[in-house]
Amino acid sequence: MENTYKSKQYGGRSNLSRLLLLLFLAGLQPVLSSDGETPGLDGDDDDDDQEAVKISCTIVGPDYVTVGVPSSVECFSNCLMMKTACSYSMSLDGQIAKGQGNVLAFTVNNWVEELTVTCTVTVEDTGLTATTTKQLQVLAGPVNVSITGPDLMNPSVSHTYSCHAYCRPSCIYAWKTDKGPWIGGQGNVISVTPLEMDNSKMLICKATNSVSGLFDTATRNIAVASGPSDVQIKGPDVIEIAKKYKFVCTAECLPSCRYVSSVDSQTVRGNMIEIAVDYPLQSVTLRCEAQNIASRRTTTAVKTVQIAGSDRNLSTRPEATLAVLLLAFIISGAFTLM
């Protein structure tokens, strides 16, 4: 009997060692009681297991939120593993948000540096609680994107433009000219030199929040000064003695041109004159100078007007060489030539 008893005793210890080895290989680390027994293997009830597990919770969601953009975070706990009912209470910087369960949805209306989200989970049966917090960085923008710079460009001249936007913490900028590619790395400033054939340049600035990647754009269509071109003196090619005739100087200019008109050696400011000849002459010469008010470029047109009846013998009238009576009136477009 004694040998048989010892055989059972040693056999029992051997079986227990094998069980502990299997548990260890499976990644479990059971704790032995003082009498060498393994707790939890003899059918302990679920209440004891729940009391042995500590309740915990965590907040899942973005690390930043943007002013004006709806956001949400969610709180998770180990209540499901404990097989017990839990209730949640969530707050945003101390403002309790009830009735939303474990989800907190909100929209930040004003920029602050950061917000604190707090979640408290409570086991309904035992009253055990756990609390955790999460810091959210608050971003803003880009909003109010604008481009500042000259309203008019001159050909072959460099012009500087800057882009501004409200951003928190900061914005990065990229530029696009007409149908060209986006160009970055120049900060919020760009220099543009239009070509002679350009009538306008379209500038597009894109401001991008350096953290969120949200972006907005601003566009400006800027005129390029052109002309004067196609300068003409409009009026009759032949005039009669003792009659008034009107002549108008025109040119294609952007933004506009100022004019100086002259007949022979007499000059008036403006693009319109009236003349009358008292005595027969072979011809008179009209001249118009058009100057772009922005680029200061100047172009001149010349028109020779014949006098009807100028084939008569003028030698009997020695004073005829001075017999041109100029009636010059500034009708419109009177500018001071700079």
XYZ file of C-alpha atoms in Angstrom:
338
model
C 0.000 0.000 0.000
C 2.784 2.384 0.831
C 4.413 1.903 -2.577
C 1.110 2.378 -4.284
C 0.470 5.677 -2.404
C 3.896 6.974 -3.275
C 3.347 6.067 -6.902
C 0.127 8.190 -6.967
C 1.793 11.064 -5.179
C 4.757 11.299 -7.545
C 2.524 10.681 -10.516
C 0.300 13.615 -9.446
C 3.267 15.973 -9.218
C 4.490 14.810 -12.627
C 1.117 15.518 -14.233
C 1.024 18.974 -12.642
C 4.496 19.773 -14.010
C 3.436 18.744 -17.483
C 0.347 21.021 -17.215
C 2.432 23.990 -16.093
C 4.832 23.427 -18.985
C 1.980 23.390 -21.496
C 0.546 26.575 -20.028
C 3.948 28.261 -20.208
C 4.435 27.209 -23.825
C 0.985 28.598 -24.596
C 2.019 31.993 -23.214
C 0.116 31.704 -19.921
C 1.785 32.209 -16.567
C -0.395 30.707 -13.802
C 0.418 31.569 -10.224
C 0.763 28.719 -7.771
C -0.859 28.937 -4.372
C 1.087 28.190 -1.241
C -0.144 24.627 -1.217
C 1.089 23.986 -4.763
C -2.356 24.096 -6.392
C -3.093 26.144 -9.522
C -5.867 28.702 -8.965
C -8.581 28.980 -11.580
C -8.361 25.410 -12.724
C -10.994 24.021 -10.396
C -13.958 26.020 -11.778
C -13.814 29.422 -9.970
C -16.969 31.435 -10.693
C -17.102 34.423 -13.118
C -17.586 37.010 -10.344
C -14.125 36.319 -8.998
C -12.649 36.710 -12.524
C -14.345 40.103 -12.992
C -13.027 41.399 -9.688
C -9.520 40.265 -10.679
C -9.588 42.289 -13.956
C -9.029 46.011 -13.653
C -11.290 48.235 -15.780
C -9.548 50.447 -18.323
C -10.433 52.709 -21.244
C -8.798 54.541 -24.132
C -9.824 57.328 -26.536
C -9.494 56.703 -30.267
C -9.581 59.560 -32.777
C -7.504 62.171 -34.613
C -4.634 63.988 -32.968
C -5.871 67.330 -34.321
C -9.124 69.021 -35.268
C -9.816 71.987 -37.535
C -11.916 75.018 -36.717
C -15.262 74.759 -38.481
C -14.806 71.113 -39.516
C -16.975 68.458 -37.736
C -14.906 65.942 -35.757
C -15.476 62.981 -33.455
C -13.631 60.706 -31.030
C -14.639 57.370 -29.524
C -13.967 55.822 -26.138
C -13.321 52.076 -25.775
C -13.062 49.966 -22.620
C -12.605 46.332 -21.605
C -16.203 46.022 -20.403
C -17.025 43.524 -23.125
C -14.205 41.267 -21.986
C -15.551 41.537 -18.448
C -19.042 40.655 -19.719
C -20.607 43.489 -17.786
C -22.603 46.609 -18.609
C -20.791 49.936 -18.565
C -21.821 53.556 -18.998
C -19.697 56.336 -20.512
C -19.322 60.019 -19.802
C -17.289 62.167 -22.193
C -16.288 65.810 -21.957
C -14.439 68.396 -24.031
C -12.371 70.743 -21.868
C -14.673 70.093 -18.932
C -17.935 70.508 -20.867
C -19.870 67.308 -20.310
C -21.405 65.709 -23.397
C -24.120 63.334 -22.292
C -26.427 61.051 -24.228
C -23.861 60.162 -26.890
C -22.624 56.907 -25.412
C -18.973 56.340 -26.045
C -18.837 58.708 -29.065
C -18.208 62.442 -28.789
C -19.033 64.493 -31.908
C -18.241 68.205 -31.947
C -17.214 71.203 -34.047
C -14.708 73.774 -32.803
C -15.885 77.286 -33.654
C -12.963 79.331 -32.324
C -9.266 78.644 -32.451
C -7.452 77.648 -29.264
C -4.067 76.023 -29.037
C -5.374 72.627 -27.870
C -8.357 70.839 -26.353
C -8.598 68.041 -23.779
C -11.042 65.170 -24.285
C -11.908 63.153 -21.164
C -13.662 59.783 -21.022
C -14.930 58.125 -17.828
C -16.301 54.584 -17.955
C -18.345 53.141 -15.037
C -19.223 49.506 -14.372
C -22.925 49.657 -13.587
C -22.977 46.642 -11.224
C -19.940 47.459 -9.107
C -19.516 51.203 -9.582
C -15.878 50.746 -10.592
C -14.643 53.622 -12.792
C -11.727 54.399 -15.086
C -10.797 57.725 -16.659
C -8.492 58.669 -19.525
C -7.721 61.868 -21.453
C -6.474 62.800 -24.927
C -4.957 66.103 -26.089
C -6.139 67.450 -29.450
C -4.217 70.097 -31.368
C -6.535 72.710 -32.897
C -5.899 73.833 -36.472
C -7.412 76.708 -38.433
C -7.565 77.544 -42.097
C -6.552 78.239 -44.640
C -9.216 80.943 -44.958
C -9.261 84.473 -46.399
C -6.671 83.664 -49.061
C -5.732 86.781 -51.051
C -3.111 88.014 -53.527
C -1.655 91.516 -53.202
C 0.379 93.371 -55.806
C 0.086 95.762 -58.765
C -3.155 95.880 -60.749
C -1.244 96.354 -63.997
C 1.956 94.839 -65.406
C 4.350 96.322 -67.925
C 5.911 94.033 -70.536
C 9.469 92.826 -69.863
C 9.356 94.285 -66.327
C 9.477 92.142 -63.161
C 6.521 92.505 -60.785
C 6.233 91.097 -57.249
C 3.070 89.581 -55.736
C 2.439 88.085 -52.298
C -0.166 85.640 -51.009
C -1.723 85.807 -47.554
C -3.998 83.390 -45.671
C -5.152 82.813 -42.097
C -3.630 79.519 -40.914
C -2.884 77.799 -37.619
C -0.222 76.678 -37.012
C 1.060 77.754 -40.458
C 0.487 77.544 -44.199
C 2.728 76.648 -47.123
C 2.184 78.311 -50.496
C 2.368 77.343 -54.152
C 1.898 79.490 -57.257
C 0.563 78.900 -60.740
C 0.787 81.335 -63.679
C -1.732 80.964 -66.508
C -1.649 77.268 -67.500
C 1.812 76.586 -66.114
C 2.734 74.102 -63.362
C 2.394 74.660 -59.625
C 5.593 76.161 -58.238
C 6.434 75.882 -54.547
C 9.386 76.640 -52.356
C 9.155 80.407 -52.861
C 7.204 81.161 -49.704
C 4.293 83.480 -50.192
C 6.058 85.762 -52.717
C 6.453 85.405 -56.480
C 7.979 87.588 -59.218
C 6.365 87.668 -62.669
C 7.737 89.184 -65.893
C 5.140 89.325 -68.689
C 6.121 89.007 -72.347
C 5.539 91.617 -75.028
C 2.690 89.620 -76.544
C 0.857 89.086 -73.226
C -2.422 90.919 -72.767
C -2.917 89.630 -69.222
C -1.478 87.209 -66.671
C -3.515 84.951 -64.417
C -2.012 84.298 -60.987
C -3.280 81.492 -58.726
C -2.055 81.073 -55.143
C -2.723 77.862 -53.205
C -2.390 78.011 -49.405
C -2.132 74.627 -47.657
C -2.301 74.010 -43.904
C 1.061 72.524 -42.956
C -0.514 69.917 -40.643
C -3.956 69.006 -41.967
C -3.215 69.349 -45.667
C -6.424 71.326 -46.209
C -5.998 74.007 -48.883
C -7.741 76.937 -50.524
C -6.869 79.134 -53.503
C -7.080 82.749 -54.640
C -7.009 83.935 -58.269
C -6.204 87.297 -59.865
C -6.314 88.163 -63.559
C -3.872 91.049 -64.065
C -3.803 93.182 -67.206
C -0.544 93.766 -69.054
C 0.020 97.229 -70.510
C 0.058 97.238 -74.314
C 0.299 99.770 -77.083
C 0.173 102.302 -78.408
C -0.476 100.406 -81.620
C -2.498 101.060 -84.763
C -2.141 104.835 -84.292
C -4.236 106.682 -86.892
C -5.341 110.223 -87.687
C -8.918 109.991 -88.907
C -10.281 112.757 -91.117
C -10.557 113.818 -94.761
C -7.581 113.529 -97.086
C -8.572 116.695 -98.997
C -10.012 119.885 -97.523
C -11.365 123.076 -99.034
C -10.440 126.628 -98.253
C -12.425 128.476 -95.571
C -14.136 125.377 -94.202
C -13.649 123.714 -90.823
C -12.549 120.101 -90.656
C -12.239 117.780 -87.687
C -9.409 115.282 -87.228
C -9.257 112.628 -84.495
C -6.252 110.607 -83.399
C -6.927 107.024 -82.238
C -4.705 104.230 -80.889
C -5.024 100.875 -79.225
C -3.736 101.298 -75.670
C -4.061 99.429 -72.404
C -4.827 100.970 -70.008
C -5.053 104.189 -72.063
C -3.014 106.728 -73.990
C -2.513 110.483 -73.769
C -2.176 112.453 -77.012
C -0.376 115.467 -78.450
C -1.541 116.668 -81.895
C 0.111 119.173 -84.175
C -0.423 120.919 -87.493
C 2.838 121.941 -89.109
C 4.633 123.721 -86.218
C 1.639 124.331 -83.951
C 0.826 121.837 -81.188
C -2.176 121.154 -78.972
C -2.785 118.588 -76.238
C -5.511 116.081 -76.914
C -6.548 113.694 -79.645
C -8.973 115.966 -81.524
C -8.420 119.182 -83.501
C -10.301 121.349 -85.998
C -8.563 123.274 -88.740
C -9.556 125.776 -91.425
C -7.355 127.121 -94.252
C -7.957 130.683 -95.551
C -5.614 130.624 -98.559
C -4.673 127.901 -101.029
C -1.649 125.782 -100.211
C -0.552 122.498 -101.632
C -0.931 120.575 -98.320
C -0.707 120.624 -94.539
C 0.875 117.978 -92.333
C -0.895 116.594 -89.276
C 1.009 114.738 -86.602
C -0.267 112.755 -83.577
C 1.841 111.392 -80.749
C 0.214 108.709 -78.538
C 1.836 107.729 -75.229
C 0.789 104.821 -72.983
C 0.141 106.292 -69.527
C 1.495 103.162 -67.798
C 4.493 102.044 -69.836
C 5.270 105.565 -71.223
C 5.809 104.053 -74.652
C 5.195 106.486 -77.518
C 4.141 106.056 -81.139
C 3.625 108.814 -83.726
C 1.326 108.947 -86.775
C 1.596 111.456 -89.633
C -1.087 112.456 -92.144
C -0.710 114.793 -95.126
C -3.882 116.638 -96.117
C -4.207 118.134 -99.594
C -5.820 121.536 -100.200
C -8.432 121.642 -102.943
C -7.523 124.137 -105.698
C -3.849 124.221 -104.749
C -2.873 123.977 -108.461
C -3.409 127.744 -108.924
C -0.387 130.001 -109.289
C 0.498 131.069 -105.750
C 3.407 133.305 -106.731
C 1.067 136.321 -107.182
C 0.214 136.009 -103.477
C 3.561 136.227 -101.618
C 1.739 136.246 -98.321
C 0.277 132.807 -99.121
C 3.193 131.085 -97.475
C 1.807 132.310 -94.163
C -1.822 132.023 -95.093
C -2.785 129.013 -93.035
C -5.191 129.905 -90.265
C -5.190 127.161 -87.645
C -8.279 126.818 -85.507
C -7.301 124.315 -82.817
C -9.830 123.220 -80.291
C -9.334 120.579 -77.625
C -12.606 118.742 -77.962
C -11.819 115.720 -75.789
C -9.011 113.704 -74.230
C -6.993 116.681 -73.062
C -3.989 115.294 -71.154
C -0.715 116.843 -70.077
C 2.200 115.067 -71.710
C 4.646 113.965 -69.045
